[in-house]
Every structure is written in C-alpha cells, then in structure tokens.
Protein backbone atom coordinates (compact mmCIF):
# COMPACT_ATOMS: atom_id res chain seq x y z
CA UNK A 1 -24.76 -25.27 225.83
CA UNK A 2 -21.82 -23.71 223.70
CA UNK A 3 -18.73 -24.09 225.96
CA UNK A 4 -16.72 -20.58 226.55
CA UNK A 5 -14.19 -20.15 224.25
CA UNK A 6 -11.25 -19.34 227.14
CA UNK A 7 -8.56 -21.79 227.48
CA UNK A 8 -8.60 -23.99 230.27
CA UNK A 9 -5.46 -23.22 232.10
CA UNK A 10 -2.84 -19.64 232.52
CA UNK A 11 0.35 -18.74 233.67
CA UNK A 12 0.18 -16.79 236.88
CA UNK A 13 2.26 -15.97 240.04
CA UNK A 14 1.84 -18.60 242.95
CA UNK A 15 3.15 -18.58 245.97
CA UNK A 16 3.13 -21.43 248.58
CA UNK A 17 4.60 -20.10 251.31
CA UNK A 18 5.49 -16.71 253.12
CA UNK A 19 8.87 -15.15 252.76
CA UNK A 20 11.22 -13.40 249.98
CA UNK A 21 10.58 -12.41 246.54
CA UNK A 22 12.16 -16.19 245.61
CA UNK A 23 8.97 -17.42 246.86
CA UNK A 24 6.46 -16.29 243.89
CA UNK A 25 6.66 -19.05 241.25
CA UNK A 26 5.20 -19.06 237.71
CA UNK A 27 3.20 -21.53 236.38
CA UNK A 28 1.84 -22.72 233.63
CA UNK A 29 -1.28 -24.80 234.57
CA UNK A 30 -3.18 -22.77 236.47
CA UNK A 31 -6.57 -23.23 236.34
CA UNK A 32 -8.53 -20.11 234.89
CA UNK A 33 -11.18 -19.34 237.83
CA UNK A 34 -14.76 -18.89 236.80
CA UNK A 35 -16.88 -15.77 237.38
CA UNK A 36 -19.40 -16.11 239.88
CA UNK A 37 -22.20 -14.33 240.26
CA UNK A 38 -21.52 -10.42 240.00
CA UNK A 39 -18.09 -11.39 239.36
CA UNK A 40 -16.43 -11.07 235.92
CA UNK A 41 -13.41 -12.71 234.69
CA UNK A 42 -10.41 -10.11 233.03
CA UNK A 43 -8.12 -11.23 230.57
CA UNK A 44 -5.30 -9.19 232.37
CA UNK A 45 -2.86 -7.00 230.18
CA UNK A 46 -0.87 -5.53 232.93
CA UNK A 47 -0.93 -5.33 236.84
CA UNK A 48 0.58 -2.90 239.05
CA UNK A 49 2.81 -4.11 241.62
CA UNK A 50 1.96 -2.31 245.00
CA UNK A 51 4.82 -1.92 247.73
CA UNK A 52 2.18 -3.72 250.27
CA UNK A 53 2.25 -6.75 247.80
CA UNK A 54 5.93 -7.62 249.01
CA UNK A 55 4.78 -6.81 252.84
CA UNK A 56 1.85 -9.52 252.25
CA UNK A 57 4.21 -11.67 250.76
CA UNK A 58 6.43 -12.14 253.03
CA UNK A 59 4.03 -12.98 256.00
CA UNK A 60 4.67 -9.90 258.05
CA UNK A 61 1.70 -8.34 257.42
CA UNK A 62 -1.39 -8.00 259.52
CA UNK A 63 -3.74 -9.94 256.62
CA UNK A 64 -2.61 -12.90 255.73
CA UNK A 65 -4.45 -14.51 252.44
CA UNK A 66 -4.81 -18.68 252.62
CA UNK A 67 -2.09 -20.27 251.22
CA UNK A 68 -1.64 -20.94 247.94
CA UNK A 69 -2.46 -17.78 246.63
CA UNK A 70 -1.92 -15.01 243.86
CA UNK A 71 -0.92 -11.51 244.27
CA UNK A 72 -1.72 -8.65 242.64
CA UNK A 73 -4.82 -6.30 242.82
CA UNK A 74 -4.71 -3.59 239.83
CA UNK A 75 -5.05 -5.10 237.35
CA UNK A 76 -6.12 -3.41 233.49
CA UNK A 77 -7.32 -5.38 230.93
CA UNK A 78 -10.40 -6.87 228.56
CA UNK A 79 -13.68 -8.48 230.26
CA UNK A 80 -13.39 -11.97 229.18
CA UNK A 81 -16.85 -13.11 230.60
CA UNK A 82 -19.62 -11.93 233.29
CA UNK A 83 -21.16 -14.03 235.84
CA UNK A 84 -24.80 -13.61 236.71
CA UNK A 85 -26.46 -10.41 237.40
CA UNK A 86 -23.56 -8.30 236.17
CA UNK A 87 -25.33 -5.96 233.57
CA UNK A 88 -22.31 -3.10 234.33
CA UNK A 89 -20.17 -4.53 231.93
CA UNK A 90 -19.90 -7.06 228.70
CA UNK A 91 -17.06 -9.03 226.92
CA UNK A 92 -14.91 -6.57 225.11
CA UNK A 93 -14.98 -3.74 227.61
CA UNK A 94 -11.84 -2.48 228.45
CA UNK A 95 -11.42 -2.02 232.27
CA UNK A 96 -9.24 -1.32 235.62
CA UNK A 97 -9.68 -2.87 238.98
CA UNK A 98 -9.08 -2.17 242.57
CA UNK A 99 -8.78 -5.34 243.46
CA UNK A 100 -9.29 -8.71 242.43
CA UNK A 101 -10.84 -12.02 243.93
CA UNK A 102 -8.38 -14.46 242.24
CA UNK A 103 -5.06 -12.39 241.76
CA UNK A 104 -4.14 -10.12 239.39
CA UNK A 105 -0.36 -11.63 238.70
CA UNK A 106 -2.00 -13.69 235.84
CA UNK A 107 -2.97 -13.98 232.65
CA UNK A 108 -6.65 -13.62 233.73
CA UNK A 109 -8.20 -12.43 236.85
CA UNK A 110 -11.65 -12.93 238.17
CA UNK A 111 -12.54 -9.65 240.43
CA UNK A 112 -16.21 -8.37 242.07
CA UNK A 113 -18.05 -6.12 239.35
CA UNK A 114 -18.33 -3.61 241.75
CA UNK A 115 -14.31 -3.43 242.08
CA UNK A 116 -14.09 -2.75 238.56
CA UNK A 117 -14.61 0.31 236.39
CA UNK A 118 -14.34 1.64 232.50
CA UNK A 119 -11.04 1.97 231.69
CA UNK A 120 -10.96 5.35 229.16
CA UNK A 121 -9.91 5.27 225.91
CA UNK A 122 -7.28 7.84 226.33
CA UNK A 123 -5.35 5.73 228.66
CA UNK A 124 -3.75 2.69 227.68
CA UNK A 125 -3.03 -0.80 229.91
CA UNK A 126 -0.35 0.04 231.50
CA UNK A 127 -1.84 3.21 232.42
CA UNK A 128 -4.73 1.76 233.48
CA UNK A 129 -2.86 -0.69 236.27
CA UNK A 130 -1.50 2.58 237.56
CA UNK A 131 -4.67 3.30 238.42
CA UNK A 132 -6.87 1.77 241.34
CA UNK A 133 -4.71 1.55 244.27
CA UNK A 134 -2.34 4.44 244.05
CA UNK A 135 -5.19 7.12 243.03
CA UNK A 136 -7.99 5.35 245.12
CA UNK A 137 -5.13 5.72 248.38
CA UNK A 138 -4.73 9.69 247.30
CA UNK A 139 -7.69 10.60 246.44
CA UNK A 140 -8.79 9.01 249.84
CA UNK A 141 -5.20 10.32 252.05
CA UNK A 142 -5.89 13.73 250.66
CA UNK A 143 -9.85 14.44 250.98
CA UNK A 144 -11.69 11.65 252.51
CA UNK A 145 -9.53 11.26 255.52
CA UNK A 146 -7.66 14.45 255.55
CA UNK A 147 -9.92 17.13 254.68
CA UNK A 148 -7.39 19.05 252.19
CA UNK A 149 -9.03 22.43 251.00
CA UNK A 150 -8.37 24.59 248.08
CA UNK A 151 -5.70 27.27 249.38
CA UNK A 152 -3.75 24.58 251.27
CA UNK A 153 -0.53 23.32 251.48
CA UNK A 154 0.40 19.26 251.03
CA UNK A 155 3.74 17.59 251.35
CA UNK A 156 3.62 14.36 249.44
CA UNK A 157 6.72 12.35 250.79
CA UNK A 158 8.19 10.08 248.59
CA UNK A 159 6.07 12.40 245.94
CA UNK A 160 7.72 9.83 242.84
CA UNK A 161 6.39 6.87 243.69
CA UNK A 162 2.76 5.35 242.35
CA UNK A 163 0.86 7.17 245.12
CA UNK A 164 3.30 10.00 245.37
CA UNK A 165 2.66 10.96 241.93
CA UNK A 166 -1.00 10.61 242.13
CA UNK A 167 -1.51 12.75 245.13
CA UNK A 168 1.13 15.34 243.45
CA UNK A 169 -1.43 15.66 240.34
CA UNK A 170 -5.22 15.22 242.59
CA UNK A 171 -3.84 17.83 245.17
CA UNK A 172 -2.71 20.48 242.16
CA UNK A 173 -5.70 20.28 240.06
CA UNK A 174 -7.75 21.07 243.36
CA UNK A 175 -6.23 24.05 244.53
CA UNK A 176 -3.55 23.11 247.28
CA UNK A 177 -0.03 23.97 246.55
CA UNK A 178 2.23 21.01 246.42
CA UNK A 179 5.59 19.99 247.64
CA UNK A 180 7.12 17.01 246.90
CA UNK A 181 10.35 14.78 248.24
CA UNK A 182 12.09 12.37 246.16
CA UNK A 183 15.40 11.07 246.28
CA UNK A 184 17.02 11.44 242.89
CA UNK A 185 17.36 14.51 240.77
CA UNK A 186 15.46 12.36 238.25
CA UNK A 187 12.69 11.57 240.29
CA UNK A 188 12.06 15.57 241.21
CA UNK A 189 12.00 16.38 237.89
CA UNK A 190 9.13 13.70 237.27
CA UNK A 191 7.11 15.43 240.34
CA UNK A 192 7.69 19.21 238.74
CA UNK A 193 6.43 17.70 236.16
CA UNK A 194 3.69 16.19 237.61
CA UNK A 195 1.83 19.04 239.79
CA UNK A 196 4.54 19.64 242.57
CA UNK A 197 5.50 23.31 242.73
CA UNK A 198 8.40 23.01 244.62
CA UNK A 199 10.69 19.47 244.97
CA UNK A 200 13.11 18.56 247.90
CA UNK A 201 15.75 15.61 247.92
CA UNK A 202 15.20 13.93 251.13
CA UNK A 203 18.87 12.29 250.61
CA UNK A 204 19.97 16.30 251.36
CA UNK A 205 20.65 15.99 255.22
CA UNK A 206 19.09 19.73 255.45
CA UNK A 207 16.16 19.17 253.14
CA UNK A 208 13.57 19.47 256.08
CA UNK A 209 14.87 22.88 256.72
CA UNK A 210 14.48 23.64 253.32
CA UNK A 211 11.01 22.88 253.26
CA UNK A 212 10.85 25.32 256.50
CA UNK A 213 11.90 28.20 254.33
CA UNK A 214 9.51 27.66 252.01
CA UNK A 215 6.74 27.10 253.97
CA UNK A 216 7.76 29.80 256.39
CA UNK A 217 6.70 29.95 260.31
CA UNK A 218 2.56 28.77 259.27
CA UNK A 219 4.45 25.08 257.93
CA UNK A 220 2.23 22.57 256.05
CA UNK A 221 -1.11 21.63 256.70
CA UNK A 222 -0.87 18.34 255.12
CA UNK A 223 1.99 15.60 255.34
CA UNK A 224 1.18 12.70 252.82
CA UNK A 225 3.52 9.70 254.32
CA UNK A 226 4.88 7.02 252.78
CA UNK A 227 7.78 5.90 254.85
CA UNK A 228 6.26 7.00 258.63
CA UNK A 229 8.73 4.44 260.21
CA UNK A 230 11.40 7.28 258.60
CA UNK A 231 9.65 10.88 258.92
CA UNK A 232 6.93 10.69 261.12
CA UNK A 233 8.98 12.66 264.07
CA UNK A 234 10.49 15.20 261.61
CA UNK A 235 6.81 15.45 259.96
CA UNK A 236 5.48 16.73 263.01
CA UNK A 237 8.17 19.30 263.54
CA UNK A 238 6.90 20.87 259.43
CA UNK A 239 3.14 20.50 260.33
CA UNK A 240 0.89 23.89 260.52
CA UNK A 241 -1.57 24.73 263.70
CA UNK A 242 -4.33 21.44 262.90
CA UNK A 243 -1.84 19.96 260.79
CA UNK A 244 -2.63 16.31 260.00
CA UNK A 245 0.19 13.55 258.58
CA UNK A 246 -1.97 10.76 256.35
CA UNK A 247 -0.07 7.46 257.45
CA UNK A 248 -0.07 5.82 253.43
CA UNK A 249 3.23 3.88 254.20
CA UNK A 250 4.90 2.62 256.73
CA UNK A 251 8.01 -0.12 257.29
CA UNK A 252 8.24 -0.79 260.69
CA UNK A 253 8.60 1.22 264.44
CA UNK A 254 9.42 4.85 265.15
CA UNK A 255 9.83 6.50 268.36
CA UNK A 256 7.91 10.09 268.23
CA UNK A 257 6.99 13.10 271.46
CA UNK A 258 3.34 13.10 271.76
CA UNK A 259 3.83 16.51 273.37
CA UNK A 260 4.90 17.85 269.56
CA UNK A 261 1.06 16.98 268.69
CA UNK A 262 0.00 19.58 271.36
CA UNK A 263 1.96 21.98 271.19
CA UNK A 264 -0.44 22.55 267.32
CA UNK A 265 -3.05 20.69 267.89
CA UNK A 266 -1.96 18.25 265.17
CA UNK A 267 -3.33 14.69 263.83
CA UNK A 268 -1.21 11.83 263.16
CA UNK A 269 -4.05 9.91 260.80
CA UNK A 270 -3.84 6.38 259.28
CA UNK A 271 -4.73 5.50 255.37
CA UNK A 272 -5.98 2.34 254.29
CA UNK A 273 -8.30 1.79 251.34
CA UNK A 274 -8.92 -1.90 252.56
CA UNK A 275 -11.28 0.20 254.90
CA UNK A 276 -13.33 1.76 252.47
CA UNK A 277 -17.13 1.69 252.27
CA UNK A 278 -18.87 1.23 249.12
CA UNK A 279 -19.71 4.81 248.60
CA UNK A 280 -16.46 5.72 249.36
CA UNK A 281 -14.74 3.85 246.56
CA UNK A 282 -17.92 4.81 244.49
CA UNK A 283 -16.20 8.51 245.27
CA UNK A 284 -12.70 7.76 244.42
CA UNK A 285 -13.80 6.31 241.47
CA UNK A 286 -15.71 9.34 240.21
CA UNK A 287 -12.81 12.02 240.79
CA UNK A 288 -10.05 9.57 238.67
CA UNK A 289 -12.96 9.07 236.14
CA UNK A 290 -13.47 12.79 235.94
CA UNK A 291 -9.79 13.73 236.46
CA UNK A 292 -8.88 11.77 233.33
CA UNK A 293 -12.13 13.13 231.46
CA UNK A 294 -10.41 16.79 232.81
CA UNK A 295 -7.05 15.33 231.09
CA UNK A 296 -5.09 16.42 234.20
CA UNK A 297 -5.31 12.90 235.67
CA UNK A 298 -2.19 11.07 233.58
CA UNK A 299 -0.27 8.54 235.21
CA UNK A 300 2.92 7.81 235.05
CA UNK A 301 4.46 4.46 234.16
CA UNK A 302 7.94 3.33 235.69
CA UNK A 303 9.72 0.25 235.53
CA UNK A 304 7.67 -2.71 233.41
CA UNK A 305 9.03 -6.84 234.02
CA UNK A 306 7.02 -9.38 232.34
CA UNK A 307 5.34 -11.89 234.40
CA UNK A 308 8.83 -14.17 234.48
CA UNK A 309 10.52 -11.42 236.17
CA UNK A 310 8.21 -10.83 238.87
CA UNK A 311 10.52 -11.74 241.98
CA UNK A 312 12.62 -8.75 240.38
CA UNK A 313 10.27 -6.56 240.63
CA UNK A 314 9.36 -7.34 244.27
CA UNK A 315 12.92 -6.54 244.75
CA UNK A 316 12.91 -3.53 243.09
CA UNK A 317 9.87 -1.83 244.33
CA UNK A 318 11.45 -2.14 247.91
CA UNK A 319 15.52 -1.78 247.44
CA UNK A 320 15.77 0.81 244.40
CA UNK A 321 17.14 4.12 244.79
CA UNK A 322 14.20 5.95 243.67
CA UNK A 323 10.88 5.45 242.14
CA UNK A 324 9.69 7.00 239.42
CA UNK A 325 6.20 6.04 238.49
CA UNK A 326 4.16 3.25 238.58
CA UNK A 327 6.08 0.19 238.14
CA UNK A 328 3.92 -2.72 236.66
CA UNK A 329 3.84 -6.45 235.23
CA UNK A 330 2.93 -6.40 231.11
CA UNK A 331 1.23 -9.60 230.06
C-alpha cells in the first residue's frame, strides 16, 4: 500500500491549560491527525479567529473541550485526503469549514465532510476563513431565528466586526434597510460600504438617540447584538411593536426591566450556531453559496498574524478599538 505523501508532523496552536492568550503555544511536532471515515483532512491556508475562541480559551465558557486541545474552527484551505465514504469532495478541492474536528490553528485540520463546503473561485483563502462562522451566525441571527422580512429595518451592533459585516451585506441584498454601529470613523465607513445605509458611532454618548431620529416613533424591528452585556437595556428602548434583539454576543451580566418587553410585545432571542440542525446549516450554506454566486456576498478581511503571533491576535480581537473585518491566521 503506497504510504500518503503528507508529512508526519505540523506546527499548530496547543494549549494545555485554560486562561490568557499566553496560554496557546506553537509547536512543531504535532502529529497530523488522520481522516476518519466521512472526515477529510485540510491542508489549512488561513483560519479565522472568532471572538468565542478567546472565551473558550480561557475556561469561562459553558463548553469546555478536553485538554490538550487546538482552537480554531474556520478554517479555508486544500483537501489533503478523504476518509471513507466521503465522495463530496477529492484532493485538490479548494474548501471552507464551519468547524473542524482537530483544530483549525494548524497547518492541517481534519473536519466532518458534512462541515465543509466548495470554496468559490472568486474568493480567495483568506476570504474563505471569513466565511463559516460569521455568515453561518447572520444568516441564522437574521432569518432562521429572527424572521427578518423584506421592508424591514435591522440594527447590526458592532456592524464592523466579522459577523457585523456579514449581517450588514445578507440583510441589504434581501430587502431590509440597514443600520449599523461601529466605533471608529474608519470602521463606519467599512459598513457604508458594506450594505449599511445609515452608520452610528456608539462611542457618541447620544448615538442611541440618533438612531431614534432616524428610525422615527415605529423604531427597529430587528437588533443584531454583539455586546448584550453593553446594549441589551438601551436595545429594548429602539425596538419596534414585536421587535426582537438576536443575542450573537455577549461578555458577561446586564441588569434589564422586563416590563420594557411588554410594553411592545418584544423578544429578547439567543443565537448560537452550535445549535444548528443539519438542514439548517445545509440552509446557511446555500444563501453564502448563492450570495457569492450573486457577487454581493464579499467579505471583508481585517487584521492577518501568522500562526507565531496568535496570542496577539487573541488579544486583539478582544481589546482593540474597533474591528474592521474579519481578522484571521495566514499559514
């Protein structure tokens, strides 16, 4: 039997125990995992670094992986090798994943064939780690959970980030009118440019009555939230009559007044793409497929670190003053 022709070992991310960014090492002799059956094994060219990765990371988060492990779930790359019964894909296909079985912070990544999809021509690796989580969690914040029509309006808080941006561009090419928050001039430039109609900087103490005037007295019928432990009382004060605020991110408690729900009949709904059925990421997948098809779908690339510099960006995606795009690891 001809023996594959991968190397042995790769560098990737490991970390040992919970707790700051200091805790992700890189190493040299890992082994390279082995495709199981309907698994296939991804010669990784980038990997987008998700703002839950540092939550998971440092052990405060409700799942904990075993320890050792490797972070990292979107990963874009080449298909290295398939395991049995995966007739999907072959070597040589260029693809994107939603998430990974071994860890996508490494130079290969073995992930479920059903996690992974055809990565378009038109978009290139970088592009393509931008991908999975933050247009999987907008496509499914926007429609699957919060029923946005054609005709509606959507706030996208924290509109500049990975999912920010994604929601901005899925929720104009449907028919809602957008409004984004962002908290650099530089960042709402990036979400005018990216489907937003209007832009607010939520570092302007009176930006929620801004966003009053412009929606006038009917407010917004959908809130997407990225930082609930932040907005989630002011949210409810913007929301229309059967407004709903799509929990995508959240950083710790808030106190809110239940009695501001009744008042419009309005939902306070949680996101999480973890909770997805088959047939809803078989959805998702479709609309970013066709999107990009469409050409409107184009994401937008931030900040890039190579792998060496990955406690940096862990630091980064949770203490900078401002996203703008997806920010990603280039192998």
């Amino acid at each position: 039997v001809a023996m594959a022709a991968t190397r042995s070992v790769m560098r990737a991310v490991r970390v040992f125990e919970f707790g700051g960014p200091e805790v992700l090492k890189l190493q040299s002799d890992v082994l390279v995992p082995v495709p199981k059956e309907n698994q296939v094994l991804i010669k990784v060219h980038a990997c987008g670094v998700n703002p839950v990765e540092t939550y998971i990371r440092s052990g405060t988060y409700a799942r904990k992986p075993a320890l050792p492990y490797t972070p990292g779930s979107d990963v874009a790359g080449v298909i290295e090798s398939v395991g049995e019964r995966v007739t999907a894909f072959k070597k040589g296909d260029r693809v994107f994943t939603l998430e990974t079985v071994s860890g996508g912070y490494a130079e290969y990544a073995v992930a479920a064939a059903n996690r992974v999809f055809p990565l378009p021509d038109k978009l290139d690796f970088r592009q393509g780690a931008a991908l999975g989580v933050p247009y999987f969690t907008a496509y499914r914040a926007l429609f699957q959970k919060g029923c946005a029509k054609a005709g509606e309006s959507v706030l996208v808080h924290g509109a500049s980030g990975g999912v920010g941006l994604a929601a901005c561009q899925i929720a104009r090419a449907c028919g809602l009118r957008v409004l984004g928050t962002a908290g650099t001039e530089e960042g709402m430039n990036v979400i005018l440019r990216n489907g937003a109609h209007q832009a607010f900087n939520h570092r302007d103490p009176n930006y929620t009555e801004r966003i009053k005037a412009c929606t006038g007295p009917g407010g917004v019928d959908i809130i997407i939230e990225m930082l609930s432990n932040v907005n989630l009382d002011a949210d409810l004060q913007l929301l229309s009559c059967a407004g709903r605020v799509m929990v995508v991110g959240c950083r710790g408690r808030i106190e809110i007044n239940p009695r501001d729900t009744m008042s419009k009949e309005s939902s306070i709904i949680g996101v999480s793409l973890f909770l997805a059925t088959e047939e809803e990421r078989q959805e998702c997948a479709t609309a970013v497929l066709d999107g990009i098809e469409a050409g409107w779908l184009k994401p937008v690339v931030g900040s890039e670190y190579p792998l060496e510099e990955v406690a940096n960006a862990h630091e980064d995606i949770i203490c900078s003053s401002g996203a703008r795009g997806k920010m990603v690891l280039l192998l």
